[in-house]
PDB file of C-alpha atoms in Angstrom:
ATOM      1  CA  MET A  21      -0.144   0.099  -0.065  1.00  0.00           C
ATOM      2  CA  THR A  22       1.621   3.236  -0.893  1.00  0.00           C
ATOM      3  CA  ALA A  23       1.046   6.615   1.142  1.00  0.00           C
ATOM      4  CA  SER A  24      -0.979   9.689   0.157  1.00  0.00           C
ATOM      5  CA  ALA A  25      -2.898  12.220   2.200  1.00  0.00           C
ATOM      6  CA  SER A  26      -5.389  14.736   1.665  1.00  0.00           C
ATOM      7  CA  LEU A  27      -4.654  18.336   3.489  1.00  0.00           C
ATOM      8  CA  VAL A  28      -8.344  19.269   4.363  1.00  0.00           C
ATOM      9  CA  LEU A  29      -9.350  22.904   5.157  1.00  0.00           C
ATOM     10  CA  ALA A  30     -12.204  23.990   6.590  1.00  0.00           C
ATOM     11  CA  ASN A  31     -13.577  26.278   9.577  1.00  0.00           C
ATOM     12  CA  HIS A  32     -14.712  24.597  12.890  1.00  0.00           C
ATOM     13  CA  ARG A  33     -18.099  24.858  12.052  1.00  0.00           C
ATOM     14  CA  PRO A  34     -21.474  22.259  12.863  1.00  0.00           C
ATOM     15  CA  GLU A  35     -22.394  22.559   8.952  1.00  0.00           C
ATOM     16  CA  THR A  36     -19.014  21.062   7.809  1.00  0.00           C
ATOM     17  CA  ILE A  37     -19.176  17.896   9.818  1.00  0.00           C
ATOM     18  CA  PRO A  38     -21.316  15.787   7.246  1.00  0.00           C
ATOM     19  CA  LEU A  39     -18.826  16.607   4.795  1.00  0.00           C
ATOM     20  CA  ALA A  40     -15.578  15.635   6.847  1.00  0.00           C
ATOM     21  CA  ARG A  41     -17.673  12.077   8.177  1.00  0.00           C
ATOM     22  CA  ARG A  42     -17.727  11.294   4.363  1.00  0.00           C
ATOM     23  CA  LEU A  43     -14.191  12.307   3.910  1.00  0.00           C
ATOM     24  CA  MET A  44     -12.759  11.043   6.639  1.00  0.00           C
ATOM     25  CA  ALA A  45     -14.367   7.537   5.825  1.00  0.00           C
ATOM     26  CA  VAL A  46     -12.010   6.977   2.647  1.00  0.00           C
ATOM     27  CA  HIS A  47      -9.252   7.725   4.407  1.00  0.00           C
ATOM     28  CA  ASP A  48      -7.048   5.426   6.602  1.00  0.00           C
ATOM     29  CA  THR A  49      -5.228   7.822   9.139  1.00  0.00           C
ATOM     30  CA  ILE A  50      -7.018  10.838  10.456  1.00  0.00           C
ATOM     31  CA  LEU A  51      -4.319  13.384  11.917  1.00  0.00           C
ATOM     32  CA  LEU A  52      -6.486  15.980  14.348  1.00  0.00           C
ATOM     33  CA  GLU A  53      -5.542  19.944  14.638  1.00  0.00           C
ATOM     34  CA  GLU A  54      -5.261  19.424  18.393  1.00  0.00           C
ATOM     35  CA  PRO A  55      -2.764  18.981  20.833  1.00  0.00           C
ATOM     36  CA  PRO A  56      -3.134  15.284  22.854  1.00  0.00           C
ATOM     37  CA  GLU A  57      -5.563  14.748  25.601  1.00  0.00           C
ATOM     38  CA  LYS A  58      -5.569  12.261  28.129  1.00  0.00           C
ATOM     39  CA  GLY A  59      -9.148  11.525  27.758  1.00  0.00           C
ATOM     40  CA  PHE A  60      -9.198  11.032  24.030  1.00  0.00           C
ATOM     41  CA  GLU A  61      -8.751   7.361  23.778  1.00  0.00           C
ATOM     42  CA  PRO A  62     -11.200   6.560  26.592  1.00  0.00           C
ATOM     43  CA  MET A  63     -13.448   8.850  25.038  1.00  0.00           C
ATOM     44  CA  LEU A  64     -13.541   7.179  21.412  1.00  0.00           C
ATOM     45  CA  ASP A  65     -13.309   3.531  23.459  1.00  0.00           C
ATOM     46  CA  GLY A  66     -16.828   4.740  25.100  1.00  0.00           C
ATOM     47  CA  LYS A  67     -14.965   4.201  28.138  1.00  0.00           C
ATOM     48  CA  ILE A  68     -15.792   8.102  29.021  1.00  0.00           C
ATOM     49  CA  THR A  69     -18.917   9.798  27.679  1.00  0.00           C
ATOM     50  CA  ILE A  70     -18.042  12.624  25.461  1.00  0.00           C
ATOM     51  CA  TYR A  71     -19.682  15.117  27.874  1.00  0.00           C
ATOM     52  CA  ALA A  72     -16.867  14.348  30.352  1.00  0.00           C
ATOM     53  CA  TYR A  73     -14.460  14.531  27.819  1.00  0.00           C
ATOM     54  CA  LEU A  74     -14.800  17.596  27.174  1.00  0.00           C
ATOM     55  CA  GLU A  75     -16.168  19.415  29.890  1.00  0.00           C
ATOM     56  CA  ASN A  76     -13.043  20.682  31.211  1.00  0.00           C
ATOM     57  CA  GLN A  77     -11.431  22.020  27.878  1.00  0.00           C
ATOM     58  CA  GLU A  78     -11.779  25.750  26.778  1.00  0.00           C
ATOM     59  CA  LEU A  79     -13.747  24.811  23.672  1.00  0.00           C
ATOM     60  CA  GLU A  80     -14.450  28.076  21.366  1.00  0.00           C
ATOM     61  CA  TYR A  81     -17.253  25.814  19.074  1.00  0.00           C
ATOM     62  CA  PRO A  82     -18.449  23.386  22.112  1.00  0.00           C
ATOM     63  CA  GLU A  83     -21.345  21.995  19.808  1.00  0.00           C
ATOM     64  CA  PHE A  84     -18.911  21.542  16.790  1.00  0.00           C
ATOM     65  CA  SER A  85     -16.461  19.524  19.433  1.00  0.00           C
ATOM     66  CA  ARG A  86     -19.125  17.538  20.459  1.00  0.00           C
ATOM     67  CA  ARG A  87     -20.607  15.990  16.844  1.00  0.00           C
ATOM     68  CA  MET A  88     -17.369  15.583  16.123  1.00  0.00           C
ATOM     69  CA  ALA A  89     -16.243  13.607  18.825  1.00  0.00           C
ATOM     70  CA  GLN A  90     -19.215  11.272  17.808  1.00  0.00           C
ATOM     71  CA  VAL A  91     -17.350  10.936  14.427  1.00  0.00           C
ATOM     72  CA  LEU A  92     -14.531  10.444  15.613  1.00  0.00           C
ATOM     73  CA  ARG A  93     -16.315   7.681  17.714  1.00  0.00           C
ATOM     74  CA  GLU A  94     -17.167   5.769  14.515  1.00  0.00           C
ATOM     75  CA  ARG A  95     -14.358   6.192  12.761  1.00  0.00           C
ATOM     76  CA  ARG A  96     -12.536   4.314  15.857  1.00  0.00           C
ATOM     77  CA  LYS A  97     -15.318   1.426  15.555  1.00  0.00           C
ATOM     78  CA  ALA A  98     -14.382   1.589  11.804  1.00  0.00           C
ATOM     79  CA  GLY A  99     -10.669   0.904  12.355  1.00  0.00           C
ATOM     80  CA  THR A 100      -9.620   4.376  11.259  1.00  0.00           C
ATOM     81  CA  ARG A 101      -6.442   5.619  12.881  1.00  0.00           C
ATOM     82  CA  LEU A 102      -7.140   8.874  14.904  1.00  0.00           C
ATOM     83  CA  VAL A 103      -3.822  11.342  16.062  1.00  0.00           C
ATOM     84  CA  GLN A 104      -3.787  14.237  17.484  1.00  0.00           C
ATOM     85  CA  VAL A 105      -1.117  16.392  16.173  1.00  0.00           C
ATOM     86  CA  GLU A 106      -0.735  19.910  17.383  1.00  0.00           C
ATOM     87  CA  PRO A 107       2.758  20.579  18.921  1.00  0.00           C
ATOM     88  CA  PHE A 108       2.201  24.652  19.232  1.00  0.00           C
ATOM     89  CA  ILE A 109      -0.696  24.465  21.212  1.00  0.00           C
ATOM     90  CA  ASP A 110       0.889  21.336  23.280  1.00  0.00           C
ATOM     91  CA  LEU A 111       3.453  23.834  24.235  1.00  0.00           C
ATOM     92  CA  LEU A 112       1.573  26.513  25.113  1.00  0.00           C
ATOM     93  CA  LEU A 113      -0.734  24.651  27.395  1.00  0.00           C
ATOM     94  CA  SER A 114       2.497  23.482  29.458  1.00  0.00           C
ATOM     95  CA  ILE A 115       3.822  27.248  28.976  1.00  0.00           C
ATOM     96  CA  HIS A 116       0.390  27.961  30.772  1.00  0.00           C
ATOM     97  CA  ASP A 117       0.955  25.356  33.277  1.00  0.00           C
ATOM     98  CA  ARG A 118       4.283  26.439  33.927  1.00  0.00           C
ATOM     99  CA  PHE A 119       3.254  30.056  34.990  1.00  0.00           C
ATOM    100  CA  ALA A 120       0.464  28.736  36.937  1.00  0.00           C
ATOM    101  CA  ASN A 121       2.979  27.067  39.267  1.00  0.00           C
ATOM    102  CA  GLY A 122       4.953  29.878  39.706  1.00  0.00           C
ATOM    103  CA  ASP A 123       7.489  30.280  36.460  1.00  0.00           C
ATOM    104  CA  GLY A 124       8.304  33.114  34.358  1.00  0.00           C
ATOM    105  CA  PRO A 125       9.310  33.849  30.876  1.00  0.00           C
ATOM    106  CA  GLN A 126      13.102  34.414  32.280  1.00  0.00           C
ATOM    107  CA  ASP A 127      12.488  30.341  33.317  1.00  0.00           C
ATOM    108  CA  LEU A 128      12.035  28.975  29.513  1.00  0.00           C
ATOM    109  CA  PRO A 129      15.292  27.664  28.258  1.00  0.00           C
ATOM    110  CA  ALA A 130      16.476  30.524  25.673  1.00  0.00           C
ATOM    111  CA  GLY A 131      16.746  28.788  21.750  1.00  0.00           C
ATOM    112  CA  THR A 132      14.048  25.865  22.466  1.00  0.00           C
ATOM    113  CA  ASP A 133      10.369  25.217  20.805  1.00  0.00           C
ATOM    114  CA  LEU A 134       9.358  25.833  24.236  1.00  0.00           C
ATOM    115  CA  TYR A 135      10.425  29.527  24.449  1.00  0.00           C
ATOM    116  CA  ARG A 136       9.581  29.945  20.527  1.00  0.00           C
ATOM    117  CA  VAL A 137       6.451  29.084  21.249  1.00  0.00           C
ATOM    118  CA  TYR A 138       5.969  31.904  24.088  1.00  0.00           C
ATOM    119  CA  CYS A 139       7.707  34.523  22.121  1.00  0.00           C
ATOM    120  CA  ALA A 140       4.999  34.420  18.926  1.00  0.00           C
ATOM    121  CA  GLU A 141       1.953  34.252  21.528  1.00  0.00           C
ATOM    122  CA  HIS A 142       3.405  36.753  23.656  1.00  0.00           C
ATOM    123  CA  PHE A 143       3.907  39.056  20.395  1.00  0.00           C
ATOM    124  CA  ALA A 144       0.446  38.247  18.926  1.00  0.00           C
ATOM    125  CA  THR A 145      -0.813  38.956  22.116  1.00  0.00           C
ATOM    126  CA  LYS A 146       0.434  41.880  22.579  1.00  0.00           C
ATOM    127  CA  ALA A 147      -0.569  42.815  19.093  1.00  0.00           C
ATOM    128  CA  LEU A 148      -4.217  42.402  19.787  1.00  0.00           C
ATOM    129  CA  LEU A 149      -4.331  44.143  23.125  1.00  0.00           C
ATOM    130  CA  ASP A 150      -2.681  47.198  21.247  1.00  0.00           C
ATOM    131  CA  PHE A 151      -5.281  46.790  18.366  1.00  0.00           C
ATOM    132  CA  TYR A 152      -7.893  46.924  21.453  1.00  0.00           C
ATOM    133  CA  ALA A 153      -6.369  49.842  22.830  1.00  0.00           C
ATOM    134  CA  ALA A 154      -6.184  51.861  19.417  1.00  0.00           C
ATOM    135  CA  SER A 155     -10.139  50.764  18.518  1.00  0.00           C
ATOM    136  CA  GLY A 156     -11.580  52.468  21.828  1.00  0.00           C
ATOM    137  CA  ARG A 157      -9.320  55.636  20.453  1.00  0.00           C
ATOM    138  CA  ASP A 158     -11.827  56.092  17.679  1.00  0.00           C
ATOM    139  CA  ASN A 159      -9.051  57.005  15.360  1.00  0.00           C
ATOM    140  CA  PHE A 160      -9.324  55.173  11.821  1.00  0.00           C
ATOM    141  CA  ASP A 161      -5.886  55.356  10.893  1.00  0.00           C
ATOM    142  CA  THR A 162      -4.430  54.434  13.984  1.00  0.00           C
ATOM    143  CA  THR A 163      -6.391  51.371  14.342  1.00  0.00           C
ATOM    144  CA  ILE A 164      -5.882  50.411  10.892  1.00  0.00           C
ATOM    145  CA  ASP A 165      -2.321  50.363  11.371  1.00  0.00           C
ATOM    146  CA  ALA A 166      -3.022  48.205  14.643  1.00  0.00           C
ATOM    147  CA  VAL A 167      -4.814  45.774  12.582  1.00  0.00           C
ATOM    148  CA  LYS A 168      -1.634  45.405  10.236  1.00  0.00           C
ATOM    149  CA  ARG A 169       0.870  44.807  13.146  1.00  0.00           C
ATOM    150  CA  PHE A 170      -1.599  42.145  14.775  1.00  0.00           C
ATOM    151  CA  ALA A 171      -2.074  40.458  11.587  1.00  0.00           C
ATOM    152  CA  ARG A 172       1.913  40.452  11.136  1.00  0.00           C
ATOM    153  CA  ALA A 173       2.402  38.903  14.500  1.00  0.00           C
ATOM    154  CA  ASP A 174      -0.425  36.598  13.837  1.00  0.00           C
ATOM    155  CA  ALA A 175       1.571  35.440  10.658  1.00  0.00           C
ATOM    156  CA  ARG A 176       4.273  34.649  12.046  1.00  0.00           C
ATOM    157  CA  ARG A 177       2.882  32.783  14.999  1.00  0.00           C
ATOM    158  CA  PHE A 178       0.821  30.633  12.417  1.00  0.00           C
ATOM    159  CA  ALA A 179       4.219  30.476  10.383  1.00  0.00           C
ATOM    160  CA  LEU A 180       5.714  28.870  13.588  1.00  0.00           C
ATOM    161  CA  ARG A 181       2.869  26.617  14.436  1.00  0.00           C
ATOM    162  CA  ASP A 182       2.709  25.326  10.733  1.00  0.00           C
ATOM    163  CA  GLN A 183       6.271  24.756  10.343  1.00  0.00           C
ATOM    164  CA  MET A 184       5.907  22.554  14.042  1.00  0.00           C
ATOM    165  CA  ARG A 185       3.016  20.528  13.115  1.00  0.00           C
ATOM    166  CA  ALA A 186       4.385  19.786   9.629  1.00  0.00           C
ATOM    167  CA  GLU A 187       7.628  18.767  11.212  1.00  0.00           C
ATOM    168  CA  ALA A 188       5.638  16.545  13.608  1.00  0.00           C
ATOM    169  CA  MET A 189       3.610  14.826  10.691  1.00  0.00           C
ATOM    170  CA  ALA A 190       5.733  14.294   8.238  1.00  0.00           C
ATOM    171  CA  ALA A 191       7.026  10.603   9.456  1.00  0.00           C
ATOM    172  CA  LEU A 192       3.396   9.389  10.023  1.00  0.00           C
ATOM    173  CA  LEU A 193       2.492  10.863   5.896  1.00  0.00           C
ATOM    174  CA  ARG A 194       5.196   8.516   4.792  1.00  0.00           C
ATOM    175  CA  GLU A 195       3.786   5.588   6.574  1.00  0.00           C
ATOM    176  CA  PRO A 196       1.416   3.460   4.003  1.00  0.00           C
ATOM    177  CA  GLY A 197      -2.391   4.124   3.488  1.00  0.00           C
ATOM    178  CA  ASN A 198      -4.339   7.666   2.640  1.00  0.00           C
ATOM    179  CA  THR A 199      -3.891  10.376   5.345  1.00  0.00           C
ATOM    180  CA  TYR A 200      -6.832  12.969   6.088  1.00  0.00           C
ATOM    181  CA  ILE A 201      -5.093  16.151   7.737  1.00  0.00           C
ATOM    182  CA  GLU A 202      -7.431  18.587   9.630  1.00  0.00           C
ATOM    183  CA  ALA A 203      -6.851  21.870   9.269  1.00  0.00           C
ATOM    184  CA  GLY A 204      -8.395  25.356   9.837  1.00  0.00           C
ATOM    185  CA  GLN A 205      -8.384  27.191   6.467  1.00  0.00           C
ATOM    186  CA  ILE A 206      -6.161  30.169   7.732  1.00  0.00           C
ATOM    187  CA  HIS A 207      -3.514  27.206   7.737  1.00  0.00           C
ATOM    188  CA  TYR A 208      -3.485  26.898   3.985  1.00  0.00           C
ATOM    189  CA  PRO A 209       0.272  27.218   4.180  1.00  0.00           C
ATOM    190  CA  LEU A 210       1.194  24.224   5.711  1.00  0.00           C
ATOM    191  CA  TRP A 211       0.565  22.936   2.299  1.00  0.00           C
ATOM    192  CA  HIS A 212       4.056  24.216   1.272  1.00  0.00           C
ATOM    193  CA  GLU A 213       5.627  23.727   4.995  1.00  0.00           C
ATOM    194  CA  LEU A 214       4.433  20.055   4.285  1.00  0.00           C
ATOM    195  CA  ARG A 215       5.845  19.902   0.646  1.00  0.00           C
ATOM    196  CA  LYS A 216       9.248  20.837   2.215  1.00  0.00           C
ATOM    197  CA  ARG A 217       9.350  17.875   4.186  1.00  0.00           C
ATOM    198  CA  LEU A 218       8.007  14.974   2.118  1.00  0.00           C
ATOM    199  CA  PRO A 219       9.431  13.335  -0.932  1.00  0.00           C
ATOM    200  CA  ALA A 220       9.729  14.923  -4.155  1.00  0.00           C
ATOM    201  CA  GLY A 221       6.452  13.398  -5.786  1.00  0.00           C
ATOM    202  CA  PHE A 222       4.711  12.394  -2.880  1.00  0.00           C
ATOM    203  CA  PRO A 223       1.190  12.275  -3.309  1.00  0.00           C
ATOM    204  CA  LEU A 224      -0.333  15.473  -1.267  1.00  0.00           C
ATOM    205  CA  ARG A 225      -3.604  16.824  -1.711  1.00  0.00           C
ATOM    206  CA  VAL A 226      -5.269  20.207  -1.016  1.00  0.00           C
ATOM    207  CA  HIS A 227      -9.037  20.070  -0.440  1.00  0.00           C
ATOM    208  CA  PHE A 228     -11.434  23.150   0.496  1.00  0.00           C
ATOM    209  CA  LEU A 229     -14.304  21.039   2.160  1.00  0.00           C
ATOM    210  CA  MET A 230     -16.587  23.877   1.685  1.00  0.00           C
ATOM    211  CA  THR A 231     -15.589  24.617  -1.880  1.00  0.00           C
ATOM    212  CA  ALA A 232     -18.623  22.164  -3.176  1.00  0.00           C
ATOM    213  CA  VAL A 233     -21.062  23.903  -0.870  1.00  0.00           C
ATOM    214  CA  VAL A 234     -20.017  27.342  -2.211  1.00  0.00           C
ATOM    215  CA  ARG A 235     -20.660  26.298  -5.691  1.00  0.00           C
ATOM    216  CA  LYS A 236     -24.120  24.747  -4.677  1.00  0.00           C
ATOM    217  CA  LEU A 237     -24.822  27.839  -3.198  1.00  0.00           C
ATOM    218  CA  GLY A 238     -24.554  29.693  -6.722  1.00  0.00           C
ATOM    219  CA  TYR A 239     -20.987  31.643  -5.570  1.00  0.00           C
ATOM    220  CA  ARG A 240     -17.448  31.422  -7.429  1.00  0.00           C
ATOM    221  CA  ARG A 241     -15.400  32.914  -4.304  1.00  0.00           C
ATOM    222  CA  HIS A 242     -13.389  31.957  -1.700  1.00  0.00           C
ATOM    223  CA  LEU A 243     -14.720  31.979   2.016  1.00  0.00           C
ATOM    224  CA  PHE A 244     -11.491  34.194   3.605  1.00  0.00           C
ATOM    225  CA  GLY A 245     -12.237  37.410   5.055  1.00  0.00           C
ATOM    226  CA  PRO A 246     -10.582  40.317   4.813  1.00  0.00           C
ATOM    227  CA  GLY A 247      -8.465  39.956   7.857  1.00  0.00           C
ATOM    228  CA  ASP A 248      -7.751  36.481   7.216  1.00  0.00           C
ATOM    229  CA  LEU A 249      -6.278  37.520   3.246  1.00  0.00           C
ATOM    230  CA  LEU A 250      -4.294  40.226   5.087  1.00  0.00           C
ATOM    231  CA  THR A 251      -2.867  37.806   7.454  1.00  0.00           C
ATOM    232  CA  LEU A 252      -1.960  35.223   4.453  1.00  0.00           C
ATOM    233  CA  HIS A 253      -0.145  37.858   2.332  1.00  0.00           C
ATOM    234  CA  TYR A 254       2.094  38.603   5.548  1.00  0.00           C
ATOM    235  CA  ARG A 255       2.572  35.106   5.647  1.00  0.00           C
ATOM    236  CA  PHE A 256       3.562  33.904   2.113  1.00  0.00           C
ATOM    237  CA  HIS A 257       5.566  37.939   2.210  1.00  0.00           C
ATOM    238  CA  PRO A 258       6.817  38.425   5.797  1.00  0.00           C
ATOM    239  CA  ARG A 259       8.509  41.428   4.952  1.00  0.00           C
ATOM    240  CA  GLY A 260       6.752  42.857   2.102  1.00  0.00           C
ATOM    241  CA  ARG A 261       4.138  45.655   1.497  1.00  0.00           C
ATOM    242  CA  PHE A 262       1.636  45.319  -1.127  1.00  0.00           C
ATOM    243  CA  GLN A 263      -0.896  48.521  -2.417  1.00  0.00           C
ATOM    244  CA  SER A 264      -4.090  47.053  -0.774  1.00  0.00           C
ATOM    245  CA  GLU A 265      -2.874  46.762   3.020  1.00  0.00           C
ATOM    246  CA  ASN A 266      -4.690  49.259   3.958  1.00  0.00           C
ATOM    247  CA  LEU A 267      -8.034  48.685   1.812  1.00  0.00           C
ATOM    248  CA  PHE A 268      -7.790  44.796   3.567  1.00  0.00           C
ATOM    249  CA  ALA A 269      -7.230  46.267   7.462  1.00  0.00           C
ATOM    250  CA  ALA A 270     -10.268  48.481   6.848  1.00  0.00           C
ATOM    251  CA  ARG A 271     -12.405  45.944   5.327  1.00  0.00           C
ATOM    252  CA  ALA A 272     -11.798  43.455   8.336  1.00  0.00           C
ATOM    253  CA  LEU A 273     -12.924  46.373  10.778  1.00  0.00           C
ATOM    254  CA  ILE A 274     -16.025  46.574   8.999  1.00  0.00           C
ATOM    255  CA  TYR A 275     -16.366  42.763   8.131  1.00  0.00           C
ATOM    256  CA  ASN A 276     -15.630  41.686  12.289  1.00  0.00           C
ATOM    257  CA  LYS A 277     -18.650  43.900  12.970  1.00  0.00           C
ATOM    258  CA  LEU A 278     -20.974  42.324  10.104  1.00  0.00           C
ATOM    259  CA  ILE A 279     -20.050  38.685  10.422  1.00  0.00           C
ATOM    260  CA  LEU A 280     -21.998  36.240  13.059  1.00  0.00           C
ATOM    261  CA  LYS A 281     -19.949  35.496  15.689  1.00  0.00           C
ATOM    262  CA  GLU A 282     -22.139  33.068  17.687  1.00  0.00           C
ATOM    263  CA  GLU A 283     -22.174  28.777  16.929  1.00  0.00           C
ATOM    264  CA  ILE A 284     -25.040  27.828  14.817  1.00  0.00           C
ATOM    265  CA  ALA A 285     -26.622  24.404  15.567  1.00  0.00           C
ATOM    266  CA  ASP A 286     -29.398  24.397  13.499  1.00  0.00           C
ATOM    267  CA  ASP A 287     -30.686  24.412   9.978  1.00  0.00           C
ATOM    268  CA  LEU A 288     -27.382  23.106   8.963  1.00  0.00           C
ATOM    269  CA  ASP A 289     -28.487  21.694   5.644  1.00  0.00           C
ATOM    270  CA  THR A 290     -29.161  25.352   4.321  1.00  0.00           C
ATOM    271  CA  TYR A 291     -25.279  26.507   5.667  1.00  0.00           C
ATOM    272  CA  PRO A 292     -25.748  29.427   7.734  1.00  0.00           C
ATOM    273  CA  HIS A 293     -22.183  29.873   8.661  1.00  0.00           C
ATOM    274  CA  THR A 294     -20.812  29.495   4.723  1.00  0.00           C
ATOM    275  CA  ARG A 295     -23.798  31.958   3.504  1.00  0.00           C
ATOM    276  CA  ASP A 296     -23.167  34.182   5.482  1.00  0.00           C
ATOM    277  CA  GLU A 297     -19.236  34.428   5.048  1.00  0.00           C
ATOM    278  CA  ILE A 298     -20.033  34.430   1.338  1.00  0.00           C
ATOM    279  CA  GLU A 299     -22.568  37.676   2.056  1.00  0.00           C
ATOM    280  CA  ILE A 300     -20.471  39.436   4.379  1.00  0.00           C
ATOM    281  CA  GLY A 301     -17.585  39.051   2.494  1.00  0.00           C
ATOM    282  CA  SER A 302     -19.551  40.041  -0.729  1.00  0.00           C
ATOM    283  CA  VAL A 303     -20.461  43.202   1.080  1.00  0.00           C
ATOM    284  CA  THR A 304     -16.999  44.093   2.111  1.00  0.00           C
ATOM    285  CA  ASP A 305     -15.641  43.751  -1.082  1.00  0.00           C
ATOM    286  CA  GLN A 306     -17.714  46.601  -2.171  1.00  0.00           C
ATOM    287  CA  LEU A 307     -16.096  48.752   0.139  1.00  0.00           C
ATOM    288  CA  SER A 308     -13.635  51.647  -0.523  1.00  0.00           C
ATOM    289  CA  LEU A 309     -11.241  53.022   2.002  1.00  0.00           C
ATOM    290  CA  ASP A 310     -13.179  55.933   2.050  1.00  0.00           C
ATOM    291  CA  ASP A 311     -16.088  53.746   2.663  1.00  0.00           C
ATOM    292  CA  CYS A 312     -14.818  52.318   5.584  1.00  0.00           C
ATOM    293  CA  ARG A 313     -13.510  55.342   7.005  1.00  0.00           C
ATOM    294  CA  ARG A 314     -16.815  56.295   7.046  1.00  0.00           C
ATOM    295  CA  LEU A 315     -18.802  52.969   8.369  1.00  0.00           C
ATOM    296  CA  TYR A 316     -16.336  52.666  11.245  1.00  0.00           C
ATOM    297  CA  THR A 317     -17.490  55.925  13.070  1.00  0.00           C
ATOM    298  CA  LEU A 318     -20.945  54.541  12.683  1.00  0.00           C
ATOM    299  CA  VAL A 319     -20.556  50.830  13.451  1.00  0.00           C
ATOM    300  CA  ARG A 320     -17.762  50.749  16.079  1.00  0.00           C
ATOM    301  CA  ARG A 321     -19.865  50.409  19.204  1.00  0.00           C
ATOM    302  CA  ALA A 322     -22.883  49.097  17.012  1.00  0.00           C
ATOM    303  CA  SER A 323     -24.442  45.501  17.406  1.00  0.00           C
ATOM    304  CA  THR A 324     -24.168  42.903  14.606  1.00  0.00           C
ATOM    305  CA  THR A 325     -28.051  43.691  13.724  1.00  0.00           C
ATOM    306  CA  ASP A 326     -27.564  47.478  13.834  1.00  0.00           C
ATOM    307  CA  SER A 327     -24.104  47.211  12.019  1.00  0.00           C
ATOM    308  CA  ARG A 328     -25.626  45.398   9.386  1.00  0.00           C
ATOM    309  CA  GLU A 329     -28.685  47.514   8.932  1.00  0.00           C
ATOM    310  CA  ILE A 330     -25.766  50.939   8.848  1.00  0.00           C
ATOM    311  CA  VAL A 331     -23.747  49.051   5.998  1.00  0.00           C
ATOM    312  CA  LYS A 332     -27.205  48.100   3.898  1.00  0.00           C
ATOM    313  CA  ARG A 333     -28.026  51.509   3.935  1.00  0.00           C
ATOM    314  CA  HIS A 334     -24.829  53.082   3.206  1.00  0.00           C
ATOM    315  CA  LEU A 335     -24.904  50.620   0.207  1.00  0.00           C
ATOM    316  CA  GLU A 336     -28.894  50.869  -0.365  1.00  0.00           C
ATOM    317  CA  ASP A 337     -30.074  48.332  -2.615  1.00  0.00           C
ATOM    318  CA  ARG A 338     -26.396  46.508  -3.424  1.00  0.00           C
ATOM    319  CA  TRP A 339     -26.734  44.451  -0.016  1.00  0.00           C
ATOM    320  CA  PRO A 340     -27.097  40.603  -1.513  1.00  0.00           C
ATOM    321  CA  VAL A 341     -29.234  39.054   1.363  1.00  0.00           C
ATOM    322  CA  GLY A 342     -32.359  41.454   2.209  1.00  0.00           C
ATOM    323  CA  ARG A 343     -32.945  42.821   5.562  1.00  0.00           C
ATOM    324  CA  PRO A 344     -30.916  41.539   8.197  1.00  0.00           C
ATOM    325  CA  THR A 345     -32.531  39.251  11.034  1.00  0.00           C
TER     326      THR A 345
END
């Protein structure tokens, strides 16, 4: 049996799980985008409940995690190999434990992966806090600069995370069989990191999980928001600037005010998150830098619903989805 792999890119939304479930079923091994958890194997084998396994984890998307755990139990029963591989997050959790026990940054050995993870996380977190501070001062240009600084720091953090994960997965991918690699869309550059570490000609396929759904909904566009596009540009060109970076940063400010934040677990056959990402992306694609400058003052402190109404009025009849609810 030869070795092959699929890098499957999708955001962690409940509506992605049926598609992931079908694709996982034709793979021999699944490499999950999560650090090893001591309760993982007992949960898969039914020795502890899914609720017990998840209850002490800090979950950004709890319904996704619950439903995915059910799928992973199915795959275990079918004989699929399941491996949790996310060394960056694993090391970050160990740093948190060390700090909780009284250590500080000065106690991390310089030049180690532990120290590199700390630095990447520290600078990204500082840049995010600087953005929050800037956005509170109601100065559009200062806030745009803060968005760009955070996107650069986030790109550096993702670069290290992808490098470490690719290194950890390379040997596993060379083993016979077809491997499913779970990854969020923002980790598209992981493909390049894997290519560097795999033999020439290794059959590695990149699969955007929701592409068929986007086509089914009648669109021909990606699901990357303007903030993701800004981060990805800095990821691929870490020292470069580009003509539209201010525009992407400005659109990201508006996009983040319009996009749905809560996890939707109902009506999954209608793909609510995918629709929302497409439609809000289509809206922000229409905005110029001057549009964003004017709108930011109006939506900065507004709710998602009110922000949508404000932008709809600004664009008049060009809003693609009708009156927001």
